[in-house]
CSV table of C-alpha atoms in Angstrom, one decimal:
chain,number,residue,atom,x,y,z
R,1,MET,CA,16.3,0.4,-2.2
R,2,SER,CA,16.3,3.8,-0.6
R,3,THR,CA,18.5,4.3,2.4
R,4,ASP,CA,18.1,8.0,3.2
R,5,ARG,CA,14.9,7.7,5.3
R,6,THR,CA,14.6,9.5,8.6
R,7,THR,CA,13.5,7.7,11.7
R,8,THR,CA,10.4,9.9,12.3
R,9,PRO,CA,7.4,7.8,11.3
R,10,VAL,CA,4.9,9.2,8.8
R,11,VAL,CA,2.3,6.8,10.4
R,12,GLU,CA,2.2,5.8,14.0
R,13,VAL,CA,-0.3,3.1,15.1
R,14,ARG,CA,-0.5,2.6,18.9
R,15,GLY,CA,-2.6,0.2,21.0
R,16,LEU,CA,-5.0,-0.5,18.1
R,17,VAL,CA,-8.0,-2.6,18.8
R,18,ASN,CA,-10.5,-3.8,16.2
R,19,ARG,CA,-13.5,-5.9,17.0
R,20,PHE,CA,-16.3,-7.4,15.0
R,21,GLY,CA,-19.0,-8.4,17.5
R,22,SER,CA,-17.3,-10.8,19.9
R,23,GLN,CA,-14.4,-11.4,17.5
R,24,THR,CA,-11.2,-9.4,18.3
R,25,VAL,CA,-9.0,-9.0,15.2
R,26,HIS,CA,-6.4,-6.6,16.6
R,27,ASP,CA,-5.5,-6.2,20.3
R,28,ASN,CA,-3.0,-3.6,21.3
R,29,LEU,CA,-1.4,-3.5,17.9
R,30,ASP,CA,1.6,-1.1,17.3
R,31,LEU,CA,3.2,-0.3,13.9
R,32,ASP,CA,5.2,2.5,12.3
R,33,ILE,CA,5.5,3.4,8.6
R,34,LEU,CA,8.7,5.3,7.9
R,35,PRO,CA,9.3,7.9,5.2
R,36,ARG,CA,10.3,6.7,1.7
R,37,GLU,CA,10.0,3.0,2.6
R,38,VAL,CA,8.1,0.1,1.1
R,39,LEU,CA,6.6,-1.7,4.1
R,40,GLY,CA,5.2,-5.2,3.3
R,41,VAL,CA,2.4,-6.5,5.6
R,42,VAL,CA,1.9,-10.2,5.7
R,43,GLY,CA,0.0,-12.6,7.9
R,44,GLY,CA,-2.3,-15.6,7.7
R,45,SER,CA,-6.0,-15.5,6.7
R,46,GLY,CA,-8.1,-13.6,9.3
R,47,THR,CA,-5.2,-11.6,10.8
R,48,GLY,CA,-6.7,-8.4,9.7
R,49,LYS,CA,-4.3,-7.0,7.1
R,50,SER,CA,-6.9,-5.2,5.1
R,51,VAL,CA,-8.7,-4.1,8.3
R,52,LEU,CA,-5.5,-2.5,9.4
R,53,LEU,CA,-5.2,-0.7,6.1
R,54,ARG,CA,-8.7,0.6,6.4
R,55,SER,CA,-8.1,1.7,10.0
R,56,ILE,CA,-5.1,3.8,9.0
R,57,VAL,CA,-6.8,5.5,6.0
R,58,GLY,CA,-9.9,6.3,8.1
R,59,LEU,CA,-12.3,3.9,6.4
R,60,ARG,CA,-12.9,2.1,9.8
R,61,ARG,CA,-12.9,3.7,13.2
R,62,PRO,CA,-11.0,1.4,15.6
R,63,ASN,CA,-12.5,0.3,18.9
R,64,ALA,CA,-9.5,1.6,20.8
R,65,GLY,CA,-6.0,3.0,20.2
R,66,SER,CA,-4.8,5.7,18.0
R,67,VAL,CA,-3.6,6.2,14.4
R,68,LYS,CA,-1.5,9.3,13.8
R,69,VAL,CA,-0.6,10.3,10.2
R,70,PHE,CA,2.1,13.0,10.0
R,71,GLY,CA,1.7,13.5,13.7
R,72,LYS,CA,-2.1,14.1,13.6
R,73,ASP,CA,-4.9,11.8,14.7
R,74,LEU,CA,-7.5,11.6,12.0
R,75,GLN,CA,-10.3,10.9,14.5
R,76,THR,CA,-9.7,14.2,16.3
R,77,LEU,CA,-9.5,16.5,13.3
R,78,SER,CA,-12.3,18.7,12.0
R,79,PRO,CA,-13.9,17.5,8.8
R,80,GLN,CA,-12.0,20.0,6.7
R,81,ALA,CA,-8.6,19.2,8.3
R,82,ARG,CA,-9.3,15.5,8.0
R,83,SER,CA,-10.1,15.9,4.3
R,84,GLU,CA,-6.8,17.7,3.8
R,85,GLN,CA,-4.9,14.9,5.5
R,86,GLU,CA,-6.7,12.2,3.5
R,87,ARG,CA,-5.6,13.9,0.3
R,88,ARG,CA,-2.1,12.9,1.2
R,89,PHE,CA,-3.2,9.2,0.8
R,90,GLY,CA,-3.4,7.2,-2.4
R,91,VAL,CA,-5.3,3.9,-2.1
R,92,LEU,CA,-5.2,1.0,-4.5
R,93,PHE,CA,-7.8,-1.6,-3.7
R,94,GLN,CA,-7.4,-5.3,-4.6
R,95,SER,CA,-9.9,-5.3,-7.4
R,96,GLY,CA,-8.9,-1.8,-8.7
R,97,ALA,CA,-12.4,-0.4,-7.8
R,98,LEU,CA,-12.6,1.7,-10.9
R,99,PHE,CA,-16.0,3.0,-11.9
R,100,SER,CA,-17.1,0.8,-14.8
R,101,SER,CA,-19.2,3.6,-16.4
R,102,LEU,CA,-16.3,6.0,-16.7
R,103,THR,CA,-13.3,5.8,-19.0
R,104,VAL,CA,-9.8,5.5,-17.5
R,105,VAL,CA,-9.2,9.2,-18.0
R,106,GLU,CA,-12.5,10.0,-16.3
R,107,ASN,CA,-11.8,7.7,-13.4
R,108,ILE,CA,-8.4,9.4,-12.8
R,109,ALA,CA,-9.8,12.9,-13.3
R,110,LEU,CA,-12.6,12.5,-10.9
R,111,PRO,CA,-10.6,13.1,-7.6
R,112,LEU,CA,-9.0,16.1,-9.3
R,113,ILE,CA,-12.4,17.6,-10.0
R,114,GLU,CA,-14.0,16.6,-6.7
R,115,HIS,CA,-11.2,17.2,-4.3
R,116,ALA,CA,-8.8,19.7,-6.0
R,117,GLY,CA,-11.6,21.7,-7.8
R,118,LEU,CA,-10.0,21.6,-11.2
R,119,PRO,CA,-11.9,22.2,-14.4
R,120,ARG,CA,-12.6,19.0,-16.3
R,121,GLU,CA,-10.2,19.9,-19.1
R,122,ASP,CA,-7.3,20.5,-16.7
R,123,ALA,CA,-8.1,17.4,-14.7
R,124,GLU,CA,-8.2,15.2,-17.8
R,125,HIS,CA,-4.9,16.7,-18.9
R,126,LEU,CA,-3.3,15.8,-15.6
R,127,ALA,CA,-5.0,12.4,-15.7
R,128,ARG,CA,-3.2,11.6,-19.0
R,129,MET,CA,0.1,12.5,-17.3
R,130,LYS,CA,-0.6,10.0,-14.5
R,131,ILE,CA,-1.5,7.4,-17.2
R,132,ALA,CA,2.0,7.9,-18.7
R,133,LEU,CA,3.6,7.8,-15.3
R,134,THR,CA,2.2,4.3,-14.7
R,135,GLY,CA,3.3,2.9,-18.0
R,136,LEU,CA,-0.1,2.6,-19.7
R,137,PRO,CA,-0.2,3.3,-23.4
R,138,PRO,CA,-1.9,6.7,-24.3
R,139,GLY,CA,-4.9,5.0,-25.9
R,140,ALA,CA,-5.8,3.2,-22.7
R,141,GLY,CA,-7.2,6.5,-21.3
R,142,ASP,CA,-10.2,6.4,-23.6
R,143,LYS,CA,-11.1,2.8,-22.8
R,144,TYR,CA,-13.5,1.6,-20.1
R,145,PRO,CA,-12.2,-0.8,-17.4
R,146,SER,CA,-14.0,-3.8,-19.0
R,147,MET,CA,-11.9,-3.3,-22.1
R,148,LEU,CA,-8.6,-3.6,-20.2
R,149,SER,CA,-6.5,-6.6,-19.2
R,150,GLY,CA,-6.0,-7.3,-15.5
R,151,GLY,CA,-2.5,-5.7,-15.5
R,152,MET,CA,-3.8,-2.6,-17.2
R,153,VAL,CA,-6.6,-2.3,-14.7
R,154,LYS,CA,-4.0,-2.4,-11.9
R,155,ARG,CA,-2.0,0.3,-13.5
R,156,ALA,CA,-5.1,2.5,-14.2
R,157,ALA,CA,-6.1,2.1,-10.5
R,158,LEU,CA,-2.6,3.1,-9.5
R,159,ALA,CA,-2.8,6.1,-11.7
R,160,ARG,CA,-6.0,7.1,-9.9
R,161,ALA,CA,-4.3,6.6,-6.5
R,162,LEU,CA,-1.5,9.0,-7.7
R,163,ALA,CA,-4.0,11.6,-9.0
R,164,LEU,CA,-3.7,14.0,-6.0
R,165,ASP,CA,0.1,13.5,-5.6
R,166,PRO,CA,-0.1,11.6,-2.3
R,167,ASP,CA,2.7,11.2,0.2
R,168,ILE,CA,1.7,7.6,1.1
R,169,LEU,CA,0.4,4.8,-1.1
R,170,PHE,CA,-1.7,2.1,0.4
R,171,LEU,CA,-1.8,-1.0,-1.8
R,172,ASP,CA,-4.0,-4.1,-1.0
R,173,GLU,CA,-2.7,-7.2,-2.8
R,174,PRO,CA,-1.7,-5.2,-5.9
R,175,THR,CA,-0.3,-8.2,-7.8
R,176,ALA,CA,-3.2,-10.6,-7.1
R,177,GLY,CA,-4.4,-12.2,-10.3
R,178,LEU,CA,-1.4,-11.1,-12.4
R,179,ASP,CA,0.8,-13.5,-14.2
R,180,PRO,CA,4.4,-13.7,-12.9
R,181,ILE,CA,5.8,-11.4,-15.6
R,182,GLY,CA,3.1,-8.8,-15.1
R,183,ALA,CA,3.5,-9.1,-11.3
R,184,ALA,CA,7.2,-8.5,-11.5
R,185,ALA,CA,6.8,-5.5,-13.8
R,186,PHE,CA,4.2,-4.0,-11.4
R,187,ASP,CA,6.6,-4.6,-8.4
R,188,GLN,CA,9.3,-2.7,-10.2
R,189,LEU,CA,6.9,0.1,-11.1
R,190,ILE,CA,6.0,0.5,-7.4
R,191,ARG,CA,9.7,0.6,-6.4
R,192,THR,CA,10.6,3.1,-9.1
R,193,LEU,CA,7.7,5.4,-8.1
R,194,CYS,CA,8.6,5.2,-4.4
R,195,ASP,CA,12.2,6.2,-5.1
R,196,ALA,CA,11.4,8.9,-7.7
R,197,LEU,CA,8.5,10.5,-6.0
R,198,GLY,CA,9.7,10.1,-2.4
R,199,LEU,CA,6.6,8.0,-1.5
R,200,SER,CA,6.0,5.8,1.6
R,201,VAL,CA,4.2,2.6,0.7
R,202,PHE,CA,2.1,0.3,2.9
R,203,LEU,CA,1.7,-2.9,0.9
R,204,VAL,CA,-0.6,-5.8,1.9
R,205,THR,CA,0.5,-8.9,0.0
R,206,HIS,CA,0.8,-12.7,0.0
R,207,ASP,CA,3.4,-12.5,-2.8
R,208,LEU,CA,6.8,-13.6,-1.6
R,209,ASP,CA,8.4,-12.4,-4.8
R,210,THR,CA,7.1,-8.9,-4.0
R,211,LEU,CA,8.6,-9.0,-0.5
R,212,TYR,CA,12.0,-10.0,-1.7
R,213,ALA,CA,12.1,-7.7,-4.7
R,214,ILE,CA,10.9,-4.3,-3.3
R,215,CYS,CA,10.2,-4.2,0.4
R,216,ASP,CA,12.5,-2.4,2.8
R,217,ARG,CA,10.8,-3.9,5.9
R,218,VAL,CA,8.2,-6.6,6.5
R,219,ALA,CA,5.5,-6.5,9.2
R,220,VAL,CA,4.0,-9.9,10.3
R,221,LEU,CA,0.5,-9.8,11.8
R,222,SER,CA,0.0,-12.7,14.2
R,223,GLN,CA,-1.7,-13.2,17.5
R,224,LYS,CA,-3.8,-10.1,17.0
R,225,ARG,CA,-0.8,-7.7,16.8
R,226,VAL,CA,2.4,-7.1,14.9
R,227,LEU,CA,4.7,-10.0,15.8
R,228,ILE,CA,7.7,-8.3,14.2
R,229,ALA,CA,8.4,-5.5,11.8
R,230,ASP,CA,12.0,-5.5,10.5
R,231,THR,CA,14.1,-6.3,7.5
R,232,LEU,CA,13.1,-9.4,5.6
R,233,GLU,CA,16.3,-11.2,6.6
R,234,ARG,CA,15.6,-10.6,10.3
R,235,VAL,CA,11.9,-11.5,10.0
R,236,ALA,CA,12.7,-14.7,8.1
R,237,ASP,CA,15.0,-15.7,11.0
R,238,THR,CA,12.3,-15.2,13.6
R,239,ARG,CA,11.5,-18.4,15.6
R,240,ASP,CA,7.8,-18.6,14.9
R,241,ALA,CA,6.0,-21.5,13.3
R,242,TRP,CA,4.0,-19.5,10.8
R,243,ILE,CA,7.0,-17.4,9.8
R,244,GLN,CA,9.2,-20.4,9.3
R,245,ASP,CA,6.5,-22.1,7.2
R,246,TYR,CA,5.9,-19.0,5.2
R,247,PHE,CA,9.5,-17.9,4.4
R,248,HIS,CA,11.2,-21.3,4.4
R,249,GLY,CA,8.7,-23.4,2.7
R,250,PRO,CA,9.1,-24.3,-1.0
R,251,ARG,CA,7.8,-21.0,-2.3
R,252,GLY,CA,9.7,-19.0,0.1
R,253,ARG,CA,13.0,-20.7,-0.8
R,254,ALA,CA,12.3,-20.2,-4.5
R,255,ALA,CA,11.6,-16.5,-4.0
R,256,ALA,CA,14.8,-16.0,-2.0
R,257,TYR,CA,16.8,-18.0,-4.5
R,258,GLN,CA,15.6,-15.8,-7.4
R,259,GLN,CA,16.8,-12.6,-5.9
R,260,PRO,CA,20.2,-11.2,-7.0
R,261,THR,CA,23.0,-11.0,-4.5
R,262,PRO,CA,23.5,-7.4,-3.4
R,263,ALA,CA,26.7,-5.8,-4.6
R,264,LYS,CA,29.2,-5.1,-1.8
R,265,GLU,CA,29.8,-1.4,-1.1
């Protein structure tokens, strides 16, 4: 895993509050995302993991608090400046969210046409490069999403998230629905891309194997805020009932056991 990250966060969340009617999901939540790290975000059902993701990328306006990305608060920017900042994000939604009426190439080319203003031919050429980058076979580009397996849909959606060469990837349960072999391959693809392209990754997941395999830090959402954000080892040692059940239950022990012992430097 990468170790040459600076300490200046690329994303700073401070005092975040999110409410839905009388229900408060987040209350005074703080979190940083560091350059070139894979940050795993976990928590029980209803702790607002996906809501936090949506607040950071600007899909939801929080009730209070601030979200700064590369030192700028999206909510205070002009529409043009905000659009330029948002081009630095790549988002992979849980279901893939590909347009069913477009081929894979057309799905990936769309943001290049709409946001980068590229001619269709150039956009589709770049789209095929992104397809290759995510390990899809060349022929997948001419297929519609309904013709692809679940793992291929995930990779196609990842290729679209990478279309505009983002600095930060936001992934919402990227391995959900994949078999163990497919999930492990997708995990390694994310780690490889993070290291090769210098990406920061915000990863919402329930997958313990993913946490152990590729995450530099883990943030635990509990009690309406971030209970702890640290290395997996330190998080797993935290004296909290949910954390202990999650990391030291049968699945947690199995995931930890499967990981290779790091070589001593």
